[in-house]
Coordinates of C-alpha atoms and ligand atoms in Angstrom, one line a residue:
M21 CA -18.5 -8.4 48.4
K22 CA -21.4 -6.1 48.4
G23 CA -20.1 -4.4 51.5
F24 CA -16.7 -4.0 50.1
F25 CA -18.0 -2.3 47.0
A26 CA -20.0 0.3 49.0
I27 CA -17.1 1.1 51.3
F28 CA -14.7 1.4 48.5
L29 CA -16.9 3.9 46.7
A30 CA -17.4 6.0 49.9
G31 CA -13.7 6.3 50.3
L32 CA -13.3 8.0 47.0
V33 CA -16.1 10.6 47.1
G34 CA -13.9 13.1 48.8
S35 CA -11.5 13.4 46.0
C36 CA -14.1 14.5 43.6
V37 CA -14.9 17.6 45.6
S38 CA -11.3 18.8 45.3
N39 CA -11.4 18.6 41.6
P40 CA -14.5 20.3 40.3
I41 CA -15.1 20.5 36.6
N42 CA -15.1 24.3 36.7
D43 CA -11.4 24.3 37.6
L44 CA -10.7 22.3 34.6
V45 CA -12.7 24.4 32.3
A46 CA -11.1 27.5 33.7
R47 CA -7.7 26.2 32.6
G48 CA -9.0 27.3 29.2
T49 CA -9.2 24.2 27.1
S50 CA -12.2 24.2 25.0
I51 CA -10.7 23.2 21.7
I52 CA -7.5 21.2 22.2
P53 CA -6.7 18.7 24.9
S54 CA -5.7 20.5 28.1
A55 CA -2.5 18.7 28.5
A56 CA -1.9 19.7 24.9
P57 CA 0.0 16.7 23.6
T58 CA 2.4 18.4 21.2
P59 CA 2.7 16.7 17.8
T60 CA 5.9 14.7 17.6
P61 CA 8.3 16.9 15.6
T62 CA 9.5 15.4 12.4
P63 CA 13.1 14.6 12.9
P64 CA 15.4 16.7 10.8
L65 CA 17.0 15.0 7.9
A66 CA 20.5 13.6 8.4
D67 CA 23.0 15.9 6.8
G68 CA 23.7 13.4 4.1
L69 CA 20.0 13.5 3.0
R70 CA 19.7 17.3 3.3
V71 CA 22.3 17.8 0.7
D72 CA 21.0 15.0 -1.5
K73 CA 19.2 17.3 -3.8
N74 CA 19.0 14.7 -6.5
K75 CA 17.1 12.3 -4.4
R76 CA 14.7 15.1 -3.3
S77 CA 14.1 16.2 -6.8
K78 CA 13.7 12.7 -8.1
N79 CA 11.2 11.8 -5.4
V80 CA 9.1 14.9 -6.0
H81 CA 9.1 14.2 -9.8
N82 CA 8.0 10.6 -9.1
F83 CA 5.2 11.7 -6.8
F84 CA 4.0 14.2 -9.4
K85 CA 4.1 11.6 -12.2
A86 CA 2.1 9.1 -10.1
Y87 CA -0.8 11.6 -10.2
G88 CA -0.4 12.8 -13.8
W89 CA 0.8 16.3 -12.7
L90 CA 3.7 16.4 -15.2
K91 CA 3.7 16.2 -18.9
K92 CA 6.0 13.7 -20.4
D93 CA 9.6 14.8 -19.8
E94 CA 8.5 17.9 -18.0
V95 CA 10.9 19.1 -15.3
I96 CA 10.2 21.0 -12.1
P97 CA 12.8 23.8 -11.8
D98 CA 14.5 23.9 -8.4
S99 CA 12.9 27.2 -7.7
K100 CA 9.5 25.6 -7.8
L101 CA 10.4 22.6 -5.7
P102 CA 9.1 24.2 -2.4
A103 CA 5.7 24.8 -3.9
A104 CA 5.7 21.3 -5.3
I105 CA 6.6 19.9 -1.9
R106 CA 3.7 21.9 -0.3
K107 CA 1.3 20.3 -2.8
I108 CA 2.6 16.9 -1.7
Q109 CA 2.3 17.8 1.9
K110 CA -1.3 18.8 1.3
I111 CA -2.1 15.4 -0.1
L112 CA -0.3 13.7 2.9
K113 CA -2.2 16.0 5.3
V114 CA 0.9 17.2 7.0
P115 CA 1.9 20.8 7.7
E116 CA 2.7 22.5 4.4
T117 CA 6.2 23.7 5.0
G118 CA 7.6 23.3 1.5
V119 CA 10.6 21.5 3.1
Y120 CA 11.6 18.0 2.1
D121 CA 11.9 16.4 5.5
A122 CA 12.4 13.0 7.0
H123 CA 8.6 12.3 7.0
L124 CA 8.4 12.8 3.2
D125 CA 11.6 10.9 2.7
I126 CA 10.2 7.9 4.5
I127 CA 7.0 7.8 2.6
M128 CA 8.7 8.4 -0.8
S129 CA 11.3 5.7 -0.1
K130 CA 8.6 3.0 0.2
P131 CA 8.0 0.5 -2.5
R132 CA 6.5 2.5 -5.4
C133 CA 4.2 1.7 -8.2
G134 CA 5.4 2.9 -11.6
T135 CA 2.0 3.2 -13.2
I136 CA 1.7 6.7 -14.7
P137 CA -1.7 8.1 -15.4
Q138 CA -2.5 10.4 -18.2
Y139 CA -1.5 14.0 -17.8
N140 CA -4.1 15.8 -15.7
P141 CA -3.9 19.5 -16.7
S142 CA -6.4 20.7 -14.2
E143 CA -4.6 19.2 -11.2
S144 CA -1.2 20.0 -12.4
L145 CA -1.6 23.7 -11.8
E146 CA 0.2 25.2 -8.9
N147 CA -2.8 26.1 -6.8
S148 CA -5.4 23.7 -8.1
T149 CA -7.9 22.4 -5.6
L150 CA -7.2 18.7 -5.0
Q151 CA -9.9 16.2 -4.0
S152 CA -8.4 13.8 -1.6
R153 CA -10.0 10.6 -2.8
Y154 CA -9.9 7.8 -5.2
V155 CA -9.3 8.6 -8.9
L156 CA -10.6 6.7 -11.9
W157 CA -8.8 6.1 -15.2
G158 CA -12.1 6.6 -17.0
P159 CA -12.4 3.5 -19.0
K160 CA -13.6 0.2 -17.5
W161 CA -14.3 -3.3 -18.6
D162 CA -17.4 -3.6 -20.7
H163 CA -18.0 -7.2 -19.6
T164 CA -18.3 -8.7 -16.1
S165 CA -16.5 -12.0 -16.6
I166 CA -12.9 -10.9 -16.8
T167 CA -10.0 -13.2 -17.5
Y168 CA -6.3 -13.1 -16.9
R169 CA -3.2 -15.1 -17.9
F170 CA 0.4 -15.3 -16.7
V171 CA 2.8 -14.6 -19.6
N172 CA 5.6 -15.8 -17.4
Y173 CA 6.7 -16.2 -13.8
T174 CA 9.4 -15.0 -11.5
A175 CA 12.1 -17.6 -10.5
D176 CA 11.7 -16.4 -6.9
L177 CA 8.7 -18.6 -6.1
P178 CA 7.1 -21.8 -7.4
A179 CA 4.6 -21.0 -10.2
A180 CA 1.7 -22.6 -8.4
Q181 CA 2.2 -20.3 -5.5
Q182 CA 2.3 -17.2 -7.7
R183 CA -0.9 -18.3 -9.3
S184 CA -2.6 -18.7 -5.9
L185 CA -1.3 -15.4 -4.7
V186 CA -2.5 -13.6 -7.7
G187 CA -5.8 -15.4 -7.7
A188 CA -6.3 -14.3 -4.1
A189 CA -5.4 -10.7 -5.0
F190 CA -8.1 -10.7 -7.7
A191 CA -10.6 -12.1 -5.1
R192 CA -10.0 -9.1 -2.9
W193 CA -11.7 -7.0 -5.5
T194 CA -14.3 -9.5 -6.7
Q195 CA -15.6 -9.8 -3.1
I196 CA -16.8 -6.3 -3.3
A197 CA -17.7 -5.7 -6.9
P198 CA -20.2 -7.5 -9.2
I199 CA -17.6 -9.0 -11.5
T200 CA -15.9 -12.3 -11.8
I201 CA -12.2 -12.8 -12.7
T202 CA -10.8 -16.1 -13.6
E203 CA -7.7 -17.5 -15.2
A204 CA -8.2 -17.8 -18.9
P205 CA -8.3 -21.5 -20.0
S206 CA -5.3 -22.3 -22.2
S207 CA -7.7 -23.1 -25.0
T208 CA -8.8 -19.5 -25.4
P209 CA -6.6 -17.4 -27.6
R210 CA -6.7 -14.3 -25.5
A211 CA -7.1 -13.1 -21.9
D212 CA -8.2 -9.6 -20.8
I213 CA -5.3 -9.0 -18.4
Y214 CA -1.7 -10.3 -18.7
I215 CA 0.7 -10.7 -15.8
R216 CA 4.4 -10.9 -16.4
F217 CA 7.8 -10.4 -14.8
M218 CA 10.5 -8.3 -16.5
T219 CA 14.0 -7.2 -15.6
M220 CA 13.9 -3.4 -15.6
G221 CA 17.5 -2.6 -15.0
P222 CA 19.5 -1.3 -12.0
T223 CA 18.2 2.2 -12.1
E224 CA 14.5 1.4 -12.1
D225 CA 13.1 1.5 -8.6
V226 CA 9.4 0.7 -9.3
Y227 CA 8.1 -2.6 -8.0
A228 CA 5.5 -2.9 -10.8
F229 CA 3.4 -1.0 -13.2
T230 CA 0.3 -1.6 -15.3
N231 CA -0.2 -0.1 -18.7
M232 CA -3.6 0.6 -19.8
I233 CA -4.9 0.7 -23.4
A234 CA -8.5 1.8 -23.8
D235 CA -10.6 1.9 -26.8
G236 CA -13.0 4.7 -26.1
L237 CA -14.8 3.9 -22.9
A238 CA -13.7 0.3 -22.5
L239 CA -10.4 -1.3 -21.4
S240 CA -9.0 -3.2 -24.3
S241 CA -8.8 -7.0 -23.9
G242 CA -5.3 -8.3 -24.2
L243 CA -3.6 -4.9 -23.9
I244 CA -3.6 -4.5 -20.2
N245 CA -0.4 -5.8 -18.8
I246 CA 0.6 -6.0 -15.1
T247 CA 4.4 -6.0 -15.1
F248 CA 6.3 -6.9 -12.0
N249 CA 9.9 -5.7 -11.8
D250 CA 11.9 -9.0 -11.6
D251 CA 14.9 -7.2 -10.2
F252 CA 13.2 -7.3 -6.8
A253 CA 12.9 -10.5 -4.8
W254 CA 9.3 -11.6 -4.9
N255 CA 9.6 -14.4 -2.3
D256 CA 8.2 -11.9 0.3
D257 CA 4.5 -12.8 -0.2
R258 CA 3.5 -9.8 1.9
L259 CA 4.9 -7.5 -0.7
F260 CA 3.8 -9.7 -3.6
N261 CA 0.2 -9.8 -2.3
Y262 CA 0.1 -6.0 -1.8
T263 CA 1.6 -5.2 -5.1
A264 CA -0.7 -7.6 -6.9
V265 CA -3.8 -6.1 -5.2
H266 CA -2.7 -2.6 -6.1
E267 CA -1.8 -3.3 -9.8
I268 CA -5.1 -5.3 -10.2
G269 CA -6.9 -2.1 -9.0
H270 CA -5.3 -0.4 -12.0
A271 CA -6.2 -3.2 -14.4
L272 CA -9.9 -2.8 -13.3
G273 CA -9.9 1.0 -13.9
L274 CA -8.7 2.7 -10.8
S275 CA -5.9 5.3 -10.8
H276 CA -3.8 6.5 -7.9
S277 CA -5.8 7.6 -4.8
K278 CA -4.8 10.6 -2.7
V279 CA -5.9 8.8 0.5
E280 CA -2.6 7.7 2.1
P281 CA -3.8 4.5 3.7
A282 CA -5.7 3.4 0.6
I283 CA -4.4 0.4 -1.4
M284 CA -4.4 2.6 -4.5
F285 CA -2.0 5.1 -2.9
P286 CA 1.2 4.9 -5.1
F287 CA 3.6 4.2 -2.2
F288 CA 3.1 1.2 0.0
E289 CA 4.9 -0.7 2.7
G290 CA 3.6 -4.1 1.8
D291 CA 1.6 -4.4 5.0
I292 CA -1.4 -6.5 4.4
R293 CA -4.3 -4.3 5.1
P294 CA -8.0 -4.6 4.4
I295 CA -9.2 -2.9 1.3
H296 CA -9.7 0.7 2.4
P297 CA -13.1 2.4 2.2
D298 CA -11.7 4.8 -0.4
D299 CA -10.8 1.8 -2.6
Q300 CA -14.2 0.3 -2.0
A301 CA -16.0 3.6 -3.0
G302 CA -13.7 3.7 -6.1
I303 CA -14.5 0.2 -7.3
H304 CA -18.2 0.7 -6.5
S305 CA -18.3 3.9 -8.5
V306 CA -16.9 1.9 -11.5
Y307 CA -18.9 -1.4 -11.4
G308 CA -21.6 -0.8 -8.8
W309 CA -22.4 -3.1 -5.9
K310 CA -23.1 -6.8 -5.7
N311 CA -26.8 -7.5 -5.9
P312 CA -28.1 -7.9 -3.3
R313 CA -25.8 -5.7 -1.3
W314 CA -26.9 -7.1 2.0
S315 CA -27.6 -10.7 3.0
R316 CA -30.1 -11.4 5.8
I317 CA -28.5 -13.6 8.4
D318 CA -31.3 -13.7 11.0
S319 CA -34.9 -12.8 11.4
N320 CA -36.3 -12.9 14.8
V321 CA -38.5 -10.3 16.5
A322 CA -36.8 -11.0 19.8
S323 CA -33.4 -9.6 18.5
K324 CA -32.6 -6.7 20.7
G325 CA -29.1 -5.7 19.7
V326 CA -25.9 -6.8 18.1
I327 CA -22.2 -6.2 19.0
Q328 CA -19.0 -7.1 17.2
I329 CA -15.9 -8.2 19.1
S330 CA -12.9 -7.3 16.9
S331 CA -9.5 -7.6 18.6
A332 CA -6.8 -5.2 17.7
S333 CA -4.7 -6.4 14.8
G334 CA -2.3 -9.0 15.7
A335 CA -4.4 -10.1 18.7
V336 CA -7.0 -12.3 17.0
S337 CA -9.1 -14.0 19.6
T338 CA -11.4 -17.0 19.4
L339 CA -14.1 -14.8 20.8
D340 CA -14.0 -12.4 17.9
G341 CA -17.2 -12.2 16.0
L342 CA -20.8 -11.0 15.9
Y343 CA -23.1 -11.5 18.9
Q344 CA -26.7 -10.7 19.4
L345 CA -28.8 -10.3 22.5
R346 CA -32.4 -11.4 22.5
S347 CA -35.1 -9.9 24.6
T348 CA -35.3 -13.3 26.3
G349 CA -31.8 -12.7 27.7
Q350 CA -30.2 -15.3 25.3
I351 CA -26.8 -14.5 23.8
L352 CA -26.1 -15.9 20.4
R353 CA -22.9 -15.9 18.4
Y354 CA -22.9 -15.9 14.6
N355 CA -21.0 -18.6 12.8
P356 CA -19.8 -17.2 9.4
A357 CA -21.0 -20.5 7.8
G358 CA -24.5 -19.2 8.5
S359 CA -25.8 -20.5 11.8
W360 CA -26.1 -19.0 15.3
T361 CA -24.9 -20.7 18.4
S362 CA -26.3 -20.1 21.9
V363 CA -23.5 -18.7 24.1
D364 CA -25.6 -18.2 27.3
N365 CA -29.2 -17.9 28.2
N366 CA -30.3 -16.0 31.4
K367 CA -33.5 -14.1 31.4
G368 CA -31.9 -11.4 33.5
T369 CA -29.3 -10.4 30.8
I370 CA -30.0 -6.9 29.5
Q371 CA -26.7 -5.9 27.9
I372 CA -23.6 -7.5 26.3
A373 CA -20.2 -5.9 25.6
G374 CA -16.9 -7.3 24.6
S375 CA -13.4 -6.6 23.4
N376 CA -10.0 -8.3 23.0
N377 CA -10.4 -11.8 24.4
F378 CA -13.6 -11.4 26.4
L379 CA -17.4 -11.0 26.4
C380 CA -19.4 -9.5 29.3
Q381 CA -23.1 -9.6 30.2
R382 CA -24.9 -7.3 32.5
H383 CA -28.0 -8.5 34.4
I384 CA -30.9 -6.4 35.5
D385 CA -29.8 -6.7 39.1
G386 CA -26.6 -5.0 38.3
T387 CA -24.4 -8.1 38.4
I388 CA -21.8 -8.4 35.6
W389 CA -20.3 -11.6 34.3
K390 CA -17.3 -12.1 32.1
L391 CA -16.3 -14.9 29.7
T392 CA -12.7 -15.0 28.8
A393 CA -11.4 -16.6 25.6
G394 CA -10.3 -20.2 26.3
S395 CA -12.6 -20.6 29.3
S396 CA -16.1 -22.1 29.3
T397 CA -17.3 -20.6 32.5
W398 CA -18.6 -17.1 33.2
Q399 CA -17.0 -15.4 36.1
Q400 CA -19.0 -12.9 38.2
I401 CA -17.0 -9.7 38.2
S402 CA -19.5 -7.4 40.0
P403 CA -22.0 -7.8 42.8
A404 CA -25.6 -6.8 42.4
S405 CA -26.0 -3.0 42.5
S406 CA -28.7 -0.5 41.6
N407 CA -26.0 2.0 40.8
V408 CA -25.1 0.6 37.4
I409 CA -26.2 2.4 34.3
D410 CA -24.4 0.3 31.7
I411 CA -21.0 -1.2 30.8
S412 CA -18.7 -0.8 27.9
A413 CA -15.6 -2.7 26.8
A414 CA -12.5 -1.7 24.9
A415 CA -8.9 -2.8 24.7
N416 CA -8.6 -5.2 27.7
Q417 CA -10.8 -3.1 30.0
V418 CA -14.4 -3.2 31.2
Y419 CA -15.9 0.1 32.2
M420 CA -19.1 1.0 34.1
R421 CA -21.2 4.1 34.2
R422 CA -22.9 4.7 37.4
K423 CA -25.9 6.7 38.5
D424 CA -23.9 8.6 41.1
G425 CA -21.8 10.1 38.2
W426 CA -18.7 8.0 38.7
V427 CA -17.0 5.9 36.1
A428 CA -15.4 2.7 37.3
R429 CA -13.3 0.0 35.6
Y430 CA -12.9 -3.6 36.5
S431 CA -9.7 -4.2 38.5
G432 CA -9.2 -7.6 36.9
S433 CA -9.7 -9.6 40.0
G434 CA -12.6 -10.8 42.0
Q435 CA -15.5 -8.4 42.0
S436 CA -13.5 -5.2 42.7
W437 CA -13.7 -2.1 40.6
L438 CA -11.6 1.0 40.6
T439 CA -13.0 4.4 40.0
V440 CA -11.6 6.6 37.3
A441 CA -11.1 10.1 38.6
Q442 CA -14.4 12.0 38.1
P443 CA -14.2 15.8 38.1
S444 CA -17.7 16.3 39.5
A445 CA -21.0 14.6 40.0
L446 CA -21.8 15.5 36.4
A447 CA -23.2 12.4 34.8
S448 CA -21.4 10.6 32.0
R449 CA -23.5 10.4 28.9
Q450 CA -21.2 8.0 27.0
L451 CA -17.8 6.3 27.3
A452 CA -15.5 5.2 24.6
A453 CA -12.0 3.9 24.8
S454 CA -9.1 3.5 22.4
D455 CA -6.9 0.5 21.6
S456 CA -4.4 1.8 24.1
A457 CA -7.2 2.2 26.7
T458 CA -7.3 6.0 26.7
L459 CA -10.8 6.5 28.1
W460 CA -13.0 9.2 26.6
N461 CA -16.1 10.4 28.5
L462 CA -18.9 12.6 27.2
L463 CA -20.5 14.4 30.1
A464 CA -24.1 15.4 30.4
N465 CA -23.3 19.1 29.7
G466 CA -21.5 18.2 26.4
D467 CA -17.9 18.4 27.8
V468 CA -15.6 15.8 26.5
V469 CA -12.9 14.6 28.9
R470 CA -10.4 11.9 28.6
S471 CA -8.0 10.0 30.8
E472 CA -5.0 7.9 29.8
Y473 CA -4.4 4.4 31.1
P474 CA -3.7 3.7 33.9
Y475 CA -5.8 6.7 34.8
T476 CA -3.5 8.1 37.5
S477 CA -4.2 11.0 39.8
D478 CA -3.9 13.6 37.0
G479 CA -7.4 12.5 36.2
W480 CA -9.5 13.8 33.4
Q481 CA -8.3 16.3 30.8
V482 CA -11.0 18.5 29.3
V483 CA -10.8 18.1 25.6
D484 CA -13.8 20.0 24.5
S485 CA -16.6 22.0 26.1
N486 CA -19.5 22.2 23.7
P487 CA -23.1 21.7 24.7
S488 CA -23.9 20.5 21.2
N489 CA -21.8 17.3 21.6
I490 CA -24.2 14.4 21.7
A491 CA -22.3 11.3 21.1
I492 CA -18.7 10.0 20.8
A493 CA -16.9 7.2 19.1
V494 CA -13.3 5.8 19.1
G495 CA -11.8 3.6 16.4
G496 CA -8.2 2.5 17.0
E497 CA -6.7 5.7 18.5
D498 CA -8.9 8.1 16.6
F499 CA -11.6 10.1 18.4
Y500 CA -14.9 11.3 16.7
K501 CA -17.8 13.3 18.1
L502 CA -21.3 13.8 16.8
Q503 CA -22.9 17.2 17.3
S504 CA -26.5 18.1 17.5
D505 CA -26.3 19.9 14.1
G506 CA -25.7 16.5 12.5
S507 CA -21.9 17.0 11.9
I508 CA -19.2 14.5 12.8
V509 CA -15.9 16.0 13.9
W510 CA -12.6 14.1 14.1
L511 CA -9.7 15.0 16.4
D512 CA -6.7 15.2 14.1
S513 CA -4.0 14.2 16.5
T514 CA -1.2 15.0 14.1
E515 CA -2.0 18.7 14.6
W516 CA -4.4 18.5 17.5
F517 CA -7.1 20.1 15.5
W518 CA -10.8 19.4 15.1
R519 CA -11.8 18.5 11.6
T520 CA -15.4 18.3 10.4
I521 CA -15.6 15.2 8.3
E522 CA -19.3 15.1 7.9
D523 CA -21.8 18.0 8.1
D524 CA -24.9 16.4 7.0
E525 CA -27.8 15.0 9.0
S526 CA -25.9 12.4 11.1
V527 CA -27.7 11.1 14.2
A528 CA -25.3 8.3 15.1
V529 CA -21.7 7.5 14.7
Y530 CA -19.8 4.2 15.1
A531 CA -16.1 3.5 14.7
V532 CA -14.0 0.4 14.8
G533 CA -10.3 0.2 13.9
S534 CA -9.9 2.5 10.9
F535 CA -13.5 2.4 9.9
V536 CA -16.2 5.0 10.7
Y537 CA -19.9 4.7 10.0
S538 CA -22.7 7.2 10.4
R539 CA -26.5 6.9 10.4
H540 CA -28.5 9.8 9.0
K541 CA -31.8 11.1 10.2
D542 CA -33.5 9.3 7.3
G543 CA -32.1 6.0 8.5
S544 CA -29.5 5.6 5.8
V545 CA -26.1 4.2 6.7
W546 CA -22.8 5.7 5.5
R547 CA -19.1 4.7 5.6
Y548 CA -16.3 7.3 5.7
T549 CA -13.9 7.1 2.8
G550 CA -11.0 8.8 4.6
S551 CA -11.6 12.2 2.9
P552 CA -13.4 14.9 4.8
G553 CA -16.9 15.2 3.4
V554 CA -16.8 12.1 1.3
W555 CA -18.9 9.2 2.6
E556 CA -20.3 6.2 0.7
M557 CA -23.9 5.2 1.3
L558 CA -24.1 1.5 2.4
D559 CA -27.8 1.3 2.9
G560 CA -30.7 3.6 2.1
R561 CA -33.4 1.9 4.2
A562 CA -35.2 3.9 6.8
D563 CA -35.3 1.4 9.6
S564 CA -31.7 0.7 10.5
V565 CA -31.3 0.5 14.3
V566 CA -27.7 -0.7 14.9
V567 CA -24.6 -0.9 12.7
V568 CA -21.5 -2.7 13.9
G569 CA -18.3 -3.7 12.1
D570 CA -15.0 -5.4 12.5
R571 CA -11.5 -4.2 11.7
K572 CA -11.3 -5.9 8.3
G573 CA -14.2 -3.9 7.0
G574 CA -17.0 -6.4 7.7
V575 CA -20.4 -4.6 8.4
W576 CA -23.6 -5.9 10.0
E577 CA -26.8 -4.0 10.7
M578 CA -29.9 -4.7 12.7
V579 CA -33.2 -3.2 11.5
S580 CA -36.3 -2.6 13.5
G581 CA -38.3 -5.8 13.6
G582 CA -35.1 -7.7 14.5
D583 CA -33.7 -8.7 11.1
I584 CA -29.9 -8.8 11.0
Y585 CA -28.0 -8.3 7.7
R586 CA -24.4 -8.7 6.6
L587 CA -22.9 -6.4 4.0
V588 CA -21.7 -8.6 1.1
S589 CA -20.5 -6.0 -1.3
Ligands
NAG627 C1 -0.5 30.1 -5.2 O1 -0.9 30.5 -3.8 C2 0.2 31.2 -3.2 C3 -0.2 31.4 -1.7 O2 -1.6 31.8 -1.7 C4 0.6 32.5 -3.9 O3 1.6 33.1 -3.3 C5 1.0 32.1 -5.4 O4 1.2 33.3 -6.1 C6 -0.1 31.3 -6.1 N1 0.4 30.8 -7.3 C7 -0.3 30.9 -8.4 C8 0.3 30.4 -9.7 O5 -1.5 31.4 -8.5
NAG628 C1 8.4 -12.3 -19.6 O1 7.9 -11.9 -20.9 C2 8.3 -10.6 -21.3 C3 7.7 -10.3 -22.6 O2 6.3 -10.1 -22.5 C4 9.8 -10.6 -21.3 O3 10.3 -9.3 -21.7 C5 10.4 -11.0 -20.0 O4 11.8 -11.1 -20.1 C6 9.9 -12.3 -19.6 N1 10.3 -12.6 -18.3 C7 10.7 -13.7 -17.8 C8 11.1 -13.8 -16.4 O5 10.8 -14.7 -18.6
NAG629 C1 1.2 -6.4 -23.3 O1 2.1 -7.5 -23.5 C2 1.9 -8.1 -24.7 C3 2.9 -9.3 -24.8 O2 2.6 -10.1 -23.7 C4 2.2 -7.1 -25.8 O3 1.9 -7.7 -27.1 C5 1.4 -5.9 -25.7 O4 1.8 -4.9 -26.6 C6 1.6 -5.3 -24.3 N1 0.7 -4.2 -24.1 C7 1.2 -3.0 -23.7 C8 0.2 -2.0 -23.6 O5 2.4 -2.9 -23.5
NAG630 C1 -0.7 -13.7 0.5 O1 -1.7 -14.4 -0.2 C2 -1.7 -15.8 0.0 C3 -2.8 -16.3 -0.9 O2 -4.0 -15.9 -0.5 C4 -1.8 -16.2 1.4 O3 -1.8 -17.6 1.6 C5 -0.7 -15.5 2.2 O4 -0.9 -15.7 3.6 C6 -0.7 -14.0 2.0 N1 0.4 -13.5 2.7 C7 0.3 -12.5 3.6 C8 1.5 -12.0 4.2 O5 -0.8 -12.1 3.8
ZN631 ZN1 -0.2 2.2 -9.0

């Protein structure tokens, strides 16, 4: 096997000479991917829709009302509609064309919340600057033990099931805020929040709304009603859950967010998503954090690093979870009940990596071993070699960086590896891959190149040529880079444009699924809220070493000295 490996590599060296990096740079590609993937054009509206001015106008008005941009009964004249549409497009971060197109129509035809915040004169102005983030009502609960009660139920589902659905929706918020919410016992005369179902008539298209009565700074007990529109069928528990979590956000003091994937965005598909970082930042800004914010789950000076295996949504694996590597070579897996289980124990193990369905370990002699979900034996997937720098894993791939500058990936069988076209002998500084196995490679000179699965002869595309690039991260399909000036830059693939999302003192970046974390020079750890420039500090300690997370929003960190913590707020 050793011999095969060597011959195989030798056979490919020739191709790298014919494809020097300078050629690629000369193609003039410093900002946008060289094979400039063009944004998918928004399909034109079907003629029927184009002429449906009523629908366009109604949707624009509804959008404006959801953010308090219209006074009661105020009407946007037709001549102002293009400007109004541009404002909506700004919130949705799509090109500001002023034209009501299919994209807008799709978003605005989703299930909608009917909660109407107070008129916001400063945001209602035509050219007002809009902060794309969570919005607060202002008032909040002045006590931390909040109660709720069902006024009545929908006939669509058994009452017990509605109570458990709503109880779980409240728990989504109490998991991250220092408040408790319980069903009011029937002996108490009054609850804080009421839940009811009401027929709203054939013309009403909102799924639910919450009305808010506040007495000065505090929400008023007994006057906060979450009303579900009983003209919809609530036996889809997906939609029920989502609507309940959204309306409860209102009942706790949150208004409509301008971050589209946030739970508090006024239009939603009903897909069950984790609470978005923007929602978390919102609720924390109202009630603060649970105390303590972090819970220690291990304390051992031999802890050397942690990784999190978090399969892409829909592909949950029995191997998903948190793993640590000890300096003794032992690999341990965290059991959410609180204990650690030994997974393997070889003193030669110096690195672990994993992704959908598998965990890998790299030994000091260069051998690599793989454990696949459902199997109890480790399979050797690479012979000993002094050429290996490290491995990384993403999607269903294992990648290897090598001292000779090549990047290889495991072929999937035996101990054979395939090289990914390498433009020159320039060493790779870091690899990162997306859920669809697009491989990104940060080169020693700061160039960022990428190759799409299955990495055919087209090879690497230069995406960026910037000596200040020092690290990269990929979450889902989104690419981020860290620059030596401390900024984090995201590649906006809707417009193929670099957007700085953080310009402050970052020294490390980590992304998983839709979550992005940064560590600052002072050791503090931050989570991106989805709005450029807006990050929430998760931890202010100076000695954080590694931060990892899963796709549901779970976060773990290891600090110097080996202690490992889980974020519990
Ligand atoms: C808003 O900005 C646009 C473009 O910059 C400009 O044409 C328009 O006059 C402005 N409107 C107001 C009310 O300032
Ligand atoms: C629930 O109670 C409200 C009054 O609070 C009433 O208008 C509505 O019709 C009731 N709904 C059902 C399904 O009984
Ligand atoms: C909430 O519903 C109750 C009846 O269940 C009603 O008395 C109260 O006025 C409602 N509050 C608002 C703000 O509509
Ligand atoms: C909705 O919530 C209930 C209660 O937690 C849960 O059993 C159910 O699986 C959820 N439905 C979906 C689609 O997530
Ligand atoms: Zn709402």
